[in-house]
Coordinates of C-alpha atoms in Angstrom, one line a residue:
A1 CA -24.2 -24.1 -4.0
T2 CA -25.7 -25.6 -0.8
L3 CA -23.9 -28.0 1.5
A4 CA -26.0 -31.2 1.8
A5 CA -24.8 -31.8 5.4
T6 CA -25.7 -28.5 6.9
G7 CA -27.8 -26.6 4.3
E8 CA -25.3 -23.7 4.3
L9 CA -25.0 -21.5 1.2
V10 CA -21.4 -21.6 -0.2
A11 CA -19.3 -20.2 -3.0
V12 CA -17.5 -22.8 -5.1
K13 CA -14.5 -21.9 -7.2
V14 CA -13.2 -24.4 -9.7
Q15 CA -9.8 -23.9 -11.4
R16 CA -9.8 -23.7 -15.2
P17 CA -8.1 -26.7 -16.9
G18 CA -4.5 -26.0 -18.1
V19 CA -4.1 -22.7 -16.1
L20 CA -1.0 -24.1 -14.3
E21 CA 0.7 -24.8 -17.6
T22 CA -0.2 -21.4 -19.1
V23 CA 1.1 -19.5 -16.1
S24 CA 4.3 -21.5 -16.0
L25 CA 5.0 -20.7 -19.7
D26 CA 4.3 -17.0 -19.2
L27 CA 6.5 -16.8 -16.2
H28 CA 9.3 -18.7 -17.9
L29 CA 9.3 -16.3 -20.9
A30 CA 9.2 -13.3 -18.7
R31 CA 12.1 -14.6 -16.6
E32 CA 14.1 -15.2 -19.8
L33 CA 13.6 -11.5 -20.7
G34 CA 14.7 -10.6 -17.1
C35 CA 17.9 -12.7 -17.5
F36 CA 18.6 -10.9 -20.8
A37 CA 18.1 -7.5 -19.1
R38 CA 20.9 -8.4 -16.7
N39 CA 23.4 -7.8 -19.5
F40 CA 22.6 -4.0 -19.2
P41 CA 24.1 -2.7 -16.0
F42 CA 22.1 0.5 -15.9
L43 CA 18.9 -1.5 -15.8
V44 CA 20.1 -3.9 -13.1
E45 CA 21.2 -1.0 -10.9
R46 CA 17.6 0.2 -10.8
L47 CA 15.6 -3.0 -10.8
D48 CA 16.5 -6.7 -10.6
A49 CA 13.7 -7.9 -12.8
V50 CA 14.6 -11.6 -12.1
A51 CA 14.4 -11.2 -8.3
L52 CA 11.1 -9.3 -8.7
L53 CA 9.7 -11.9 -11.0
D54 CA 10.8 -14.8 -8.7
E55 CA 8.9 -13.1 -5.9
F56 CA 5.7 -12.8 -8.0
A57 CA 6.1 -16.3 -9.4
Y58 CA 6.3 -17.9 -6.0
R59 CA 3.2 -16.1 -4.9
F60 CA 1.4 -16.9 -8.2
Y61 CA 2.0 -20.6 -7.7
Q62 CA 0.7 -20.4 -4.2
E63 CA -2.4 -18.7 -5.5
L64 CA -3.1 -21.7 -7.7
D65 CA -3.2 -24.1 -4.7
Y66 CA -6.7 -23.8 -3.3
N67 CA -5.8 -25.8 -0.2
L68 CA -3.3 -23.0 0.7
E69 CA -5.9 -20.4 -0.1
C70 CA -8.3 -22.1 2.3
E71 CA -5.6 -22.1 5.1
N72 CA -4.9 -18.5 4.4
G73 CA -8.6 -17.6 4.7
L74 CA -9.0 -19.4 8.0
K75 CA -5.8 -17.6 9.4
I76 CA -6.9 -14.1 8.3
R77 CA -10.5 -14.7 9.6
E78 CA -9.0 -15.4 13.0
Q79 CA -6.6 -12.4 12.9
M80 CA -9.2 -9.9 11.7
K81 CA -11.6 -10.7 14.6
V82 CA -10.1 -7.5 16.2
L83 CA -12.1 -5.5 13.7
P84 CA -15.8 -6.4 14.1
M85 CA -17.0 -4.4 11.1
V86 CA -14.8 -6.5 8.8
V87 CA -16.2 -9.8 7.4
I88 CA -13.9 -12.6 6.3
P89 CA -15.9 -15.6 4.9
D90 CA -15.5 -19.0 6.6
N91 CA -13.6 -21.7 4.6
F92 CA -14.4 -25.4 4.4
P93 CA -11.1 -27.4 4.2
E94 CA -13.1 -30.7 4.2
Y95 CA -14.6 -29.8 0.9
T96 CA -11.6 -28.0 -0.6
S97 CA -8.9 -29.5 -2.9
R98 CA -6.0 -28.1 -4.9
R99 CA -8.4 -27.1 -7.8
V100 CA -11.7 -26.7 -5.9
H101 CA -12.3 -24.1 -3.2
V102 CA -15.4 -23.9 -1.0
A103 CA -16.1 -20.8 1.2
E104 CA -19.0 -19.2 3.0
W105 CA -21.3 -17.2 0.7
V106 CA -21.5 -13.5 1.4
D107 CA -24.4 -11.3 0.2
G108 CA -23.4 -7.8 -0.9
E109 CA -22.1 -5.7 -3.8
K110 CA -18.7 -4.7 -5.0
L111 CA -17.4 -1.8 -3.0
S112 CA -16.2 0.0 -6.1
Q113 CA -19.7 -0.2 -7.6
S114 CA -21.8 0.6 -4.5
K115 CA -23.8 3.8 -4.4
A116 CA -24.3 3.6 -0.6
D117 CA -23.5 6.6 1.5
D118 CA -21.1 4.7 3.6
V119 CA -18.7 3.6 0.9
G120 CA -16.1 6.2 1.8
A121 CA -16.2 5.1 5.4
L122 CA -15.8 1.5 4.4
V123 CA -12.7 2.4 2.3
N124 CA -11.1 4.2 5.2
L125 CA -11.9 1.1 7.3
G126 CA -10.2 -0.9 4.6
V127 CA -7.1 1.2 5.1
I128 CA -7.0 0.3 8.8
T129 CA -7.7 -3.3 8.0
Y130 CA -4.8 -3.7 5.5
L131 CA -2.4 -1.8 7.8
T132 CA -3.4 -4.2 10.6
Q133 CA -2.5 -7.1 8.3
L134 CA 0.7 -5.6 7.0
L135 CA 2.2 -3.9 10.0
D136 CA 0.7 -5.8 12.9
K137 CA 0.2 -9.4 11.9
G138 CA 2.8 -9.4 9.1
F139 CA 0.5 -11.5 6.9
F140 CA -0.9 -9.4 4.1
H141 CA -3.7 -9.8 1.5
A142 CA -1.8 -8.8 -1.6
D143 CA -4.7 -8.9 -4.1
P144 CA -7.4 -6.3 -3.0
H145 CA -8.8 -5.7 -6.5
P146 CA -12.3 -4.3 -6.7
G147 CA -13.8 -7.7 -7.1
N148 CA -12.4 -8.8 -3.7
M149 CA -13.8 -6.0 -1.6
M150 CA -17.6 -5.9 -0.9
R151 CA -20.1 -3.9 1.0
T152 CA -22.3 -6.5 2.7
T153 CA -26.1 -6.0 2.9
D154 CA -25.8 -4.9 6.5
G155 CA -23.1 -2.3 5.8
K156 CA -19.9 -4.1 6.7
L157 CA -16.7 -4.5 4.7
A158 CA -16.1 -8.0 3.3
I159 CA -12.8 -9.1 1.9
L160 CA -12.6 -12.2 -0.3
D161 CA -10.0 -14.4 -2.0
F162 CA -6.8 -15.1 0.0
G163 CA -4.8 -16.9 -2.6
L164 CA -2.2 -14.1 -3.1
M165 CA -0.6 -13.3 0.3
T166 CA 2.7 -12.0 1.3
E167 CA 4.6 -11.9 4.6
V168 CA 6.9 -9.2 6.0
T169 CA 9.5 -9.5 8.7
D170 CA 9.5 -7.5 12.0
N171 CA 12.4 -5.4 10.7
Q172 CA 10.4 -4.5 7.5
K173 CA 7.3 -3.8 9.5
Y174 CA 9.1 -1.4 11.9
G175 CA 10.8 0.3 8.9
M176 CA 7.5 1.0 7.2
I177 CA 5.9 2.3 10.4
E178 CA 8.9 4.7 10.9
A179 CA 8.7 5.9 7.3
I180 CA 4.9 6.4 7.5
A181 CA 5.3 8.3 10.8
H182 CA 7.8 10.6 9.1
L183 CA 5.6 11.1 6.1
I184 CA 2.6 11.9 8.3
N185 CA 4.6 14.7 9.9
R186 CA 6.2 15.8 6.6
D187 CA 9.6 15.2 8.1
Y188 CA 11.2 14.6 4.8
D189 CA 14.8 14.9 6.0
Q190 CA 14.3 11.6 7.7
I191 CA 12.9 9.8 4.6
G192 CA 16.3 9.3 3.1
Q193 CA 17.4 7.0 6.0
D194 CA 14.0 5.3 5.8
F195 CA 14.7 4.4 2.2
I196 CA 18.0 2.9 3.2
N197 CA 16.3 0.9 6.1
L198 CA 13.7 -0.4 3.6
D199 CA 16.4 -1.4 1.0
F200 CA 15.4 1.2 -1.6
I201 CA 18.8 2.8 -1.4
P202 CA 22.2 1.1 -0.6
E203 CA 23.6 1.5 2.8
G204 CA 26.1 4.4 3.1
T205 CA 24.4 6.6 0.5
D206 CA 24.3 10.3 1.4
T207 CA 20.7 11.3 0.9
E208 CA 20.8 14.8 2.3
P209 CA 21.2 16.5 -1.2
I210 CA 17.9 15.1 -2.4
V211 CA 15.8 16.4 0.5
P212 CA 14.5 19.5 -1.5
A213 CA 13.4 17.3 -4.3
L214 CA 11.9 14.8 -1.9
T215 CA 10.0 17.6 -0.2
A216 CA 8.3 18.7 -3.5
V217 CA 7.5 15.2 -4.6
F218 CA 6.0 14.1 -1.3
D219 CA 4.1 17.3 -0.6
V220 CA 2.2 16.7 -3.9
A221 CA 1.8 13.0 -3.4
L222 CA 0.6 13.2 0.2
A223 CA -1.9 16.0 -0.5
G224 CA -4.2 13.4 -1.9
G225 CA -6.3 13.3 -5.0
G226 CA -4.3 10.6 -6.8
A227 CA -2.4 11.0 -10.1
K228 CA -5.0 13.4 -11.6
S229 CA -4.2 16.0 -9.0
I230 CA -0.5 16.0 -9.8
N231 CA 1.0 18.3 -12.4
F232 CA 3.8 16.0 -13.6
Q233 CA 5.3 18.7 -15.8
E234 CA 6.0 20.7 -12.7
L235 CA 7.3 17.7 -10.8
A236 CA 9.4 16.2 -13.6
A237 CA 12.6 17.9 -12.7
D238 CA 12.3 16.9 -9.0
L239 CA 11.6 13.3 -10.0
A240 CA 14.5 13.3 -12.5
E241 CA 16.9 14.4 -9.8
I242 CA 15.9 11.6 -7.5
T243 CA 15.7 8.7 -10.0
F244 CA 18.7 9.5 -12.1
E245 CA 21.2 10.7 -9.5
Y246 CA 20.5 8.1 -6.8
P247 CA 20.4 4.3 -7.0
F248 CA 16.8 3.7 -6.2
R249 CA 15.6 0.2 -6.4
I250 CA 12.2 -1.4 -5.5
P251 CA 12.9 -4.4 -3.3
P252 CA 11.0 -7.5 -4.3
Y253 CA 9.0 -7.8 -1.1
F254 CA 7.7 -4.3 -1.5
A255 CA 6.3 -4.8 -5.0
L256 CA 3.2 -6.6 -3.8
V257 CA 2.7 -4.0 -1.1
I258 CA 2.7 -1.2 -3.6
R259 CA 0.3 -3.0 -5.9
A260 CA -2.2 -3.6 -3.0
I261 CA -2.0 0.0 -1.7
S262 CA -2.4 1.4 -5.2
V263 CA -5.6 -0.6 -5.8
L264 CA -7.0 0.4 -2.4
E265 CA -6.3 4.1 -3.2
G266 CA -7.9 3.7 -6.6
I267 CA -11.2 2.5 -5.1
A268 CA -11.1 5.3 -2.5
L269 CA -10.7 8.0 -5.1
V270 CA -13.9 7.1 -6.7
G271 CA -15.9 8.2 -3.7
N272 CA -13.5 10.8 -2.3
P273 CA -11.5 12.7 -4.9
N274 CA -9.2 14.2 -2.2
F275 CA -8.4 10.9 -0.6
A276 CA -4.9 10.8 0.9
I277 CA -3.9 7.3 2.1
I278 CA -1.0 8.3 4.3
D279 CA -3.2 10.6 6.4
E280 CA -6.0 8.0 6.6
A281 CA -3.3 5.7 7.9
Y282 CA -2.5 8.0 10.8
P283 CA -5.0 6.5 13.3
Y284 CA -3.5 3.1 13.0
I285 CA 0.1 4.5 13.2
A286 CA -0.8 6.5 16.3
R287 CA -2.1 3.4 18.0
R288 CA 1.0 1.3 17.2
L289 CA 3.4 4.1 18.3
M290 CA 1.5 4.6 21.6
T291 CA 1.0 0.9 22.5
D292 CA 3.9 -1.1 21.0
D293 CA 6.7 -2.3 23.3
S294 CA 9.4 -2.4 20.5
P295 CA 12.4 -0.1 21.3
R296 CA 12.3 1.1 17.7
L297 CA 8.7 2.2 17.9
K298 CA 9.3 3.8 21.3
E299 CA 12.0 5.8 19.8
A300 CA 9.7 6.7 16.9
L301 CA 7.1 7.9 19.4
R302 CA 9.7 10.0 21.2
Y303 CA 10.7 11.6 17.9
M304 CA 7.0 12.3 17.0
V305 CA 6.5 14.2 20.3
Y306 CA 9.9 15.8 20.9
G307 CA 11.3 16.1 17.4
K308 CA 15.0 15.9 16.5
E309 CA 15.7 18.9 18.7
G310 CA 14.3 17.2 21.8
S311 CA 11.7 19.9 22.6
F312 CA 8.3 18.7 23.8
D313 CA 5.6 19.6 21.3
A314 CA 2.1 19.6 22.9
E315 CA 0.3 20.0 19.6
K316 CA 1.9 16.8 18.2
L317 CA 0.9 14.9 21.3
I318 CA -2.7 16.2 21.0
D319 CA -2.5 15.2 17.3
L320 CA -1.5 11.7 18.3
L321 CA -4.2 11.4 20.9
Q322 CA -6.9 12.5 18.4
A323 CA -5.7 9.9 15.9
L324 CA -5.7 7.2 18.6
E325 CA -9.3 8.2 19.5
K326 CA -10.1 7.8 15.8
F327 CA -8.6 4.3 15.7
S328 CA -10.7 3.3 18.7
A329 CA -13.8 4.6 16.9
V330 CA -12.9 2.5 13.8
R331 CA -12.2 -0.6 15.7
D332 CA -15.1 -0.5 18.2
D333 CA -17.8 1.3 16.3
G334 CA -16.9 0.7 12.7
D335 CA -16.5 4.5 12.2
G336 CA -14.6 4.7 8.9
S337 CA -15.3 8.3 8.2
A338 CA -12.4 10.3 6.7
F339 CA -9.8 11.5 9.2
K340 CA -8.6 14.2 6.8
V341 CA -11.3 16.5 5.6
D342 CA -10.7 19.6 3.4
G343 CA -7.0 19.4 4.0
V344 CA -7.4 19.2 7.8
R345 CA -6.2 16.1 9.6
G346 CA -7.5 16.1 13.1
S347 CA -6.9 19.7 14.0
K348 CA -3.8 20.2 11.7
N349 CA -4.0 21.7 8.3
V350 CA -1.7 19.6 6.0
G351 CA -3.1 20.7 2.6
T352 CA -5.3 19.1 0.1
A353 CA -5.1 18.0 -3.6
G354 CA -3.6 20.6 -5.9
D355 CA -2.1 22.8 -3.1
F356 CA 1.5 21.9 -3.9
K357 CA 3.8 22.0 -6.9
G358 CA 7.4 21.1 -7.9
S359 CA 10.3 23.1 -6.6
Q360 CA 12.3 23.3 -9.8
K361 CA 11.6 24.7 -13.3
L362 CA 11.6 22.1 -16.0
D363 CA 13.4 23.1 -19.2
L364 CA 11.1 22.5 -22.1
S365 CA 12.8 24.6 -24.7
D366 CA 13.6 21.6 -26.8
R367 CA 9.8 20.9 -27.1
D368 CA 9.1 24.3 -28.7
S369 CA 9.8 23.3 -32.3
D370 CA 8.0 22.5 -35.5
V371 CA 9.0 18.8 -35.3
A372 CA 6.0 16.6 -36.5
G373 CA 4.1 19.8 -37.5
G374 CA 4.5 21.2 -33.9
K375 CA 2.7 18.2 -32.5
F376 CA 4.9 18.3 -29.4
R377 CA 4.9 22.0 -28.8
V378 CA 4.0 23.0 -25.2
S379 CA 3.7 26.7 -25.6
D380 CA 1.4 28.9 -27.7
P381 CA 3.4 29.9 -30.8
N382 CA 1.3 33.1 -31.0

């Protein structure tokens, strides 16, 4: 549509009739199932479905209020001015109501469908953009599905639709930065405490016994390549040890973060089969660690350079400086080229998809039978 007053081209979104009632009924029925699940302690120990659903429901209702989406869009547009290669459409509150949303029209194509040479670079720029929202501003776009990310005609990254947002506290932001820093350096013996800090594991839990299993799982996951590069048969024993022997829970605030990061990774893997999101996050993490005044992040920086033994590691400092240089290139020049190439991040070889496997042998003897005509047999009977 075109605004009569200014002649500007705009996108107009109109809410379908009855959608509020439909969503309310679906959420009510899902919550009833969650309440029923509370009768089974072994389920509640792993996941509080009601708390998780309440978090989603609150955000869903916000998403249906287009006045709020308009406010969110204006706020994000202002915050993302620090990244000149990122386009956030302008919003028009004077023409917006609860069921009608009016925003600036953006010419371009879906990032996931683009055949342009710079798609991979724009995805890596997207990683920096979402980390800036999540870990710097604390105001996070929680719905980055393929239709909401575009490559503009002039080669910039456009992000649309700010109805579904989430906010994180400073404590949660610092906890995630510390965890990512440990993952980047493959310091898995620290991850157990990070899980406690982020409310995945109850306070007071001794996590030391699961370090070997964590090492195998994270080595495979961090190598990149997504789920297709993981041999789940080899990892099953490690995963079982972690999930069945320790009271892991997904905190409600983190559910939207996982969803958004998973979608972003899925788009990236289309153009880069070896994409590893943690390593592509390193430039942003380096910048935060080396510029933030928070005592917690200063301590995290000290750990990165000196390690737990307190010995200065020049290579790690050089690694940090290279990552910081990369962040400046992304921010100032729109350079979103991959930071990890062929298993090498900066100047450090950290492995690539398919390089790692589980640490424990999985017992599959019960699968070598003639049940269902041998349908489930995993070995060659001959």
